Amino acid sequence: MKFSLRSVSQRGGRLATISELGRHGDKTVTTPMCLVFTQAGTIPHLTNDMVQKLGKHAYPVHLPLPLLLESHEILQKYSNGIGDFLALKHHLLYLSVQDSTIRPPEGFNEKSFVSLWGRSGRLNVDVDKFMSVQEAFKPDWYQALCDSDAGKVGSRKRAHKSVERTLAYLDRCLEKHKESEVLRHSCIFGSIEGGSVAEERELSAKETAKRPVAGFVLEGLDTNGPLDSVLPLCENGKKEIIQSILNELPDEKPRILHGPLDPANILAAVELGIDIFDSTYAFLVTERNAALTFCVSPDTESMASNVGKLQDSCNLQRNLYETSLTDKIFKDDFRPLVVGCQCYTCTNHTRAYVHHLVNVGELLGKTLLMLHNLYHFLRFFEVIQLALEEGTFEKLQNMIATRHCN
Amino acid sequence: MSAPVNHSALTLKVLAECSVTKARACQLSLPHSVVDTPVFMPVGTQGSLKGITPEQLENSGCQIMLGNTYHLGSNPGAELFDKVGGLHKFMGWKRNLLTDSGGFQMVSLVALSEVTEEGVRFSNPYDAKDMLLTPEKSIEIQNSIGADIIMQLDDVVSSTISGPRVEEAMGRSIRWLDRCIEAHKKTKTQNLFAIIQGGLDSRLRTICLNEMSKRNVPGFAIGGLSGGEDKNDFWKMVTLSTDFLPKHKPRYLMGVGFPVDLVVCSALGCDMFDCVYPTRTARFGTALIPTGKLDLKKKGCAEDFRPIDENCSCSTCRQFTRAYLHTIVTKETVASILLTIHNIQYQVFFCRLTVIDTCGFYLFLGTRGGNINIIIII
């Protein structure tokens, strides 16, 4: 793959093009971008024909390893790789170590292995097993095995361990990667660890940057789910940690930050210099029967602004990026979820119908919400790129802050 | 009886008839689209077919599907349908819909239901209020929902019951049919079907057939069967009914949906079928195949890299292996959707393949029907 930085704005936000992607090296994406999150190999609630309706921005797919680990032997026998197995072979496939919608319990990683939680419980994965999985799966991109457990906040010892172990895993992975014929066209990403300890973070970043990796994943920043546990990046000195990490990383390689970050957090991270995110936020909002309704462009009329007046009268606590479809006021509202939205759900169905479906527990409700939420979220990234191109990024941040933040 | 009304909401064209059995292939023209019969109708109880979009349903070949009046009458309710202009508009389904009367669900799902000449009295589970579903009320709700075919409210008794209750129910169903006909406001856009009752008693069935066919309804359903009765009694009642019912009107056999039953009952002259079986079994991880059923949860599927059915052209079989489906079945919602798409397409085409020309159907029974040994008493 080829990463070309097109511009870096004054405040740090980067625009880039990643080309020569995929099996045939013929695909291109632009960043900042969003990976489409999957669960056990499926985009939640969406069959592939529905995913097609999201357009080209649904190209990069995020496969967290934990729920796929049990398919290791099957994939070895199958031999055509996981893209083929999941009928996603025309997509860019990125395999991450952990699932960013949950926070794995602390204290289960050891020197020679990392714990992953699959369907039937804890699985211990060492480098040999890990690389065997990569060879069976044949992803386009994969995150090298890493220890993201930094222990209690401020604990230097455990933070140091996470850095040391992760570098050791990375070196072993790189060795095996080099020897592997099968992984010749795959790209390996290194992870930056170190918890909340500044010196450990710097060490991790400096050392990882020395290795021949294709890009970096910033781990252990407490950005994992569930939704309400992700704090704003400007709290607890996180912004400063991210800044210190990025200072040590080369400009010409992409940086990934996982986790269900809300729009304000995404913008803050973009401003610092992060290029790639995942769609776990859109997924988790769907799981609570809500639609993303924050303003993504001046053309679309946010549903939240429509019902703004009703919010007080309904006396409901409401997050202003999303609107819950369980609300009875939508029972006979025959407008689309977001007026002006061009997604399949908004062009074919109404708030009333989606409300009915979630009200009676019909699966189609989740399908229609997931489709809209992904479309809306991917559109947000389009808008971010546009804002960076036009120099209106600050304006975008202000709009999101004033219209949607408490 | 009133003079025959021109029911322009439905026309049935018999395209071919089997020379050996009573099977026939027809084209049923309904307000929203044409339906090829014999037809299997999947059940979308609450205004949606378990995760399938209307577009996916169209692509699977489905031309007509069911909605349940009891559920829809409660959520979102008749008033909402009046506001939006019917269920077609509400769910975005362009082809045909059929609604039942609400009576069957009432009796089977709701405790404390009591049937009187007036209607069915029950305690609404949503708000514990006492409610009465009369023939008039059922038709009113069905008129609001706006399905292309609507069903009379009938007095349903289990086929395993015998004695005077069966005759009472049969007689009452006739009287309720008349009340439904009277109450039906939208004869130009909605077709009201009568439902033949009479349990497993030939004498009672014949009386019912006699009486109901005097009423000028666009179609007939054979009801009160498929409730656990002995198969030998079941076939007898079906064939008795189709012998009697007019050839130029469609025959709908309610609640029938296992593949064997579809084949046999098509041979006995039925045109329309409905059943929750294919969609329900999909959600439990079972796919329908020519040799019967495939349980994707079984270990044997774990390393099976074939599709569910090599001859199936549905989107599931074109993309995925049994091995893949095994990893997600009953665990991810997409598995449920993929199997439902397959089972609906399978069942709909299975039914359509019972096409018929002079010898075709008889041969069909021998080959695709699998190992069926039955003697059909015609």
Short mmCIF file of N, CA, C and O in Angstrom, two decimals, chain B residues 10-51:
data_model
loop_
_atom_site.label_atom_id
_atom_site.label_comp_id
_atom_site.label_asym_id
_atom_site.label_seq_id
_atom_site.Cartn_x
_atom_site.Cartn_y
_atom_site.Cartn_z
N LEU B 10 -60.38 -9.32 -8.26
CA LEU B 10 -59.66 -10.59 -8.41
C LEU B 10 -60.11 -11.30 -9.68
O LEU B 10 -61.30 -11.33 -10.00
N THR B 11 -59.15 -11.85 -10.43
CA THR B 11 -59.54 -12.77 -11.51
C THR B 11 -58.63 -13.97 -11.46
O THR B 11 -57.43 -13.86 -11.16
N LEU B 12 -59.18 -15.14 -11.73
CA LEU B 12 -58.39 -16.37 -11.72
C LEU B 12 -58.41 -16.95 -13.12
O LEU B 12 -59.47 -17.18 -13.70
N LYS B 13 -57.22 -17.20 -13.66
CA LYS B 13 -57.11 -17.80 -14.98
C LYS B 13 -56.43 -19.15 -14.83
O LYS B 13 -55.28 -19.23 -14.39
N VAL B 14 -57.13 -20.21 -15.17
CA VAL B 14 -56.53 -21.54 -15.06
C VAL B 14 -55.66 -21.77 -16.30
O VAL B 14 -56.16 -21.82 -17.42
N LEU B 15 -54.36 -21.94 -16.11
CA LEU B 15 -53.45 -22.08 -17.25
C LEU B 15 -53.29 -23.53 -17.69
O LEU B 15 -53.12 -23.81 -18.87
N ALA B 16 -53.30 -24.43 -16.72
CA ALA B 16 -53.12 -25.84 -17.07
C ALA B 16 -53.67 -26.71 -15.97
O ALA B 16 -53.70 -26.31 -14.81
N GLU B 17 -54.12 -27.89 -16.35
CA GLU B 17 -54.64 -28.83 -15.35
C GLU B 17 -53.99 -30.19 -15.55
O GLU B 17 -53.79 -30.63 -16.67
N CYS B 18 -53.69 -30.82 -14.41
CA CYS B 18 -53.08 -32.14 -14.47
C CYS B 18 -54.12 -33.16 -14.92
O CYS B 18 -55.26 -33.12 -14.50
N SER B 19 -53.68 -34.07 -15.78
CA SER B 19 -54.65 -35.04 -16.28
C SER B 19 -54.88 -36.18 -15.30
O SER B 19 -55.83 -36.93 -15.42
N VAL B 20 -53.99 -36.31 -14.32
CA VAL B 20 -54.12 -37.42 -13.36
C VAL B 20 -54.68 -36.95 -12.02
O VAL B 20 -55.60 -37.56 -11.48
N THR B 21 -54.15 -35.86 -11.51
CA THR B 21 -54.60 -35.35 -10.21
C THR B 21 -55.49 -34.14 -10.42
O THR B 21 -55.79 -33.76 -11.55
N LYS B 22 -55.88 -33.52 -9.31
CA LYS B 22 -56.71 -32.32 -9.41
C LYS B 22 -55.87 -31.04 -9.42
O LYS B 22 -56.38 -29.95 -9.25
N ALA B 23 -54.56 -31.19 -9.61
CA ALA B 23 -53.68 -30.03 -9.57
C ALA B 23 -53.92 -29.11 -10.76
O ALA B 23 -54.23 -29.56 -11.85
N ARG B 24 -53.74 -27.82 -10.52
CA ARG B 24 -53.87 -26.86 -11.61
C ARG B 24 -52.90 -25.72 -11.39
O ARG B 24 -52.58 -25.36 -10.27
N ALA B 25 -52.42 -25.16 -12.48
CA ALA B 25 -51.56 -23.97 -12.44
C ALA B 25 -52.41 -22.80 -12.88
O ALA B 25 -53.06 -22.85 -13.91
N CYS B 26 -52.40 -21.74 -12.09
CA CYS B 26 -53.25 -20.59 -12.42
C CYS B 26 -52.49 -19.29 -12.33
O CYS B 26 -51.40 -19.22 -11.77
N GLN B 27 -53.13 -18.27 -12.85
CA GLN B 27 -52.63 -16.91 -12.69
C GLN B 27 -53.73 -16.16 -11.94
O GLN B 27 -54.85 -16.02 -12.43
N LEU B 28 -53.37 -15.71 -10.75
CA LEU B 28 -54.34 -15.01 -9.91
C LEU B 28 -54.03 -13.53 -9.95
O LEU B 28 -52.97 -13.11 -9.49
N SER B 29 -54.91 -12.73 -10.55
CA SER B 29 -54.66 -11.29 -10.63
C SER B 29 -55.32 -10.57 -9.47
O SER B 29 -56.53 -10.62 -9.32
N LEU B 30 -54.48 -9.93 -8.67
CA LEU B 30 -54.96 -9.19 -7.51
C LEU B 30 -54.63 -7.71 -7.69
O LEU B 30 -53.81 -7.37 -8.55
N PRO B 31 -55.23 -6.83 -6.87
CA PRO B 31 -54.99 -5.40 -7.06
C PRO B 31 -53.53 -4.98 -7.19
O PRO B 31 -53.21 -4.13 -7.99
N HIS B 32 -52.61 -5.58 -6.43
CA HIS B 32 -51.24 -5.09 -6.48
C HIS B 32 -50.36 -5.79 -7.49
O HIS B 32 -49.40 -5.20 -7.98
N SER B 33 -50.60 -7.03 -7.75
CA SER B 33 -49.79 -7.73 -8.75
C SER B 33 -50.40 -9.09 -9.05
O SER B 33 -51.34 -9.53 -8.40
N VAL B 34 -49.80 -9.75 -10.02
CA VAL B 34 -50.25 -11.09 -10.39
C VAL B 34 -49.54 -12.11 -9.50
O VAL B 34 -48.39 -11.93 -9.10
N VAL B 35 -50.24 -13.19 -9.19
CA VAL B 35 -49.66 -14.26 -8.38
C VAL B 35 -49.76 -15.56 -9.16
O VAL B 35 -50.81 -15.88 -9.70
N ASP B 36 -48.66 -16.30 -9.24
CA ASP B 36 -48.69 -17.60 -9.91
C ASP B 36 -49.04 -18.66 -8.87
O ASP B 36 -48.38 -18.75 -7.84
N THR B 37 -50.04 -19.47 -9.16
CA THR B 37 -50.40 -20.51 -8.19
C THR B 37 -50.09 -21.88 -8.77
O THR B 37 -50.07 -22.03 -10.00
N PRO B 38 -49.86 -22.90 -7.96
CA PRO B 38 -49.95 -22.88 -6.50
C PRO B 38 -48.92 -21.92 -5.88
O PRO B 38 -47.80 -21.84 -6.36
N VAL B 39 -49.32 -21.24 -4.84
CA VAL B 39 -48.44 -20.24 -4.23
C VAL B 39 -48.26 -20.49 -2.74
O VAL B 39 -49.21 -20.83 -2.04
N PHE B 40 -47.01 -20.36 -2.30
CA PHE B 40 -46.76 -20.39 -0.86
C PHE B 40 -46.63 -18.96 -0.37
O PHE B 40 -45.86 -18.17 -0.93
N MET B 41 -47.35 -18.61 0.68
CA MET B 41 -47.33 -17.26 1.22
C MET B 41 -46.62 -17.24 2.58
O MET B 41 -47.11 -17.82 3.54
N PRO B 42 -45.47 -16.57 2.68
CA PRO B 42 -44.80 -16.49 3.98
C PRO B 42 -45.55 -15.54 4.91
O PRO B 42 -46.31 -14.68 4.45
N VAL B 43 -45.32 -15.71 6.21
CA VAL B 43 -46.08 -14.95 7.19
C VAL B 43 -45.23 -13.86 7.83
O VAL B 43 -44.22 -14.13 8.48
N GLY B 44 -45.66 -12.62 7.63
CA GLY B 44 -44.95 -11.49 8.23
C GLY B 44 -45.82 -10.87 9.30
O GLY B 44 -46.31 -9.77 9.16
N THR B 45 -45.98 -11.59 10.34
CA THR B 45 -46.94 -11.28 11.41
C THR B 45 -47.17 -9.81 11.72
O THR B 45 -48.30 -9.33 11.71
N GLN B 46 -46.07 -9.10 12.04
CA GLN B 46 -46.26 -7.74 12.55
C GLN B 46 -45.87 -6.67 11.55
O GLN B 46 -45.36 -5.63 11.91
N GLY B 47 -46.09 -6.95 10.27
CA GLY B 47 -45.80 -5.94 9.26
C GLY B 47 -44.35 -5.96 8.82
O GLY B 47 -43.82 -4.96 8.36
N SER B 48 -43.70 -7.09 9.02
CA SER B 48 -42.34 -7.24 8.51
C SER B 48 -42.01 -8.72 8.51
O SER B 48 -42.52 -9.47 9.34
N LEU B 49 -41.16 -9.13 7.57
CA LEU B 49 -40.84 -10.55 7.50
C LEU B 49 -39.50 -10.84 8.15
O LEU B 49 -38.53 -11.13 7.47
N LYS B 50 -39.42 -10.72 9.47
CA LYS B 50 -38.26 -11.14 10.24
C LYS B 50 -36.91 -10.73 9.66
O LYS B 50 -36.07 -11.54 9.33
N GLY B 51 -36.72 -9.42 9.52
CA GLY B 51 -35.41 -8.94 9.12
C GLY B 51 -35.22 -8.78 7.62
O GLY B 51 -34.19 -8.28 7.17
#
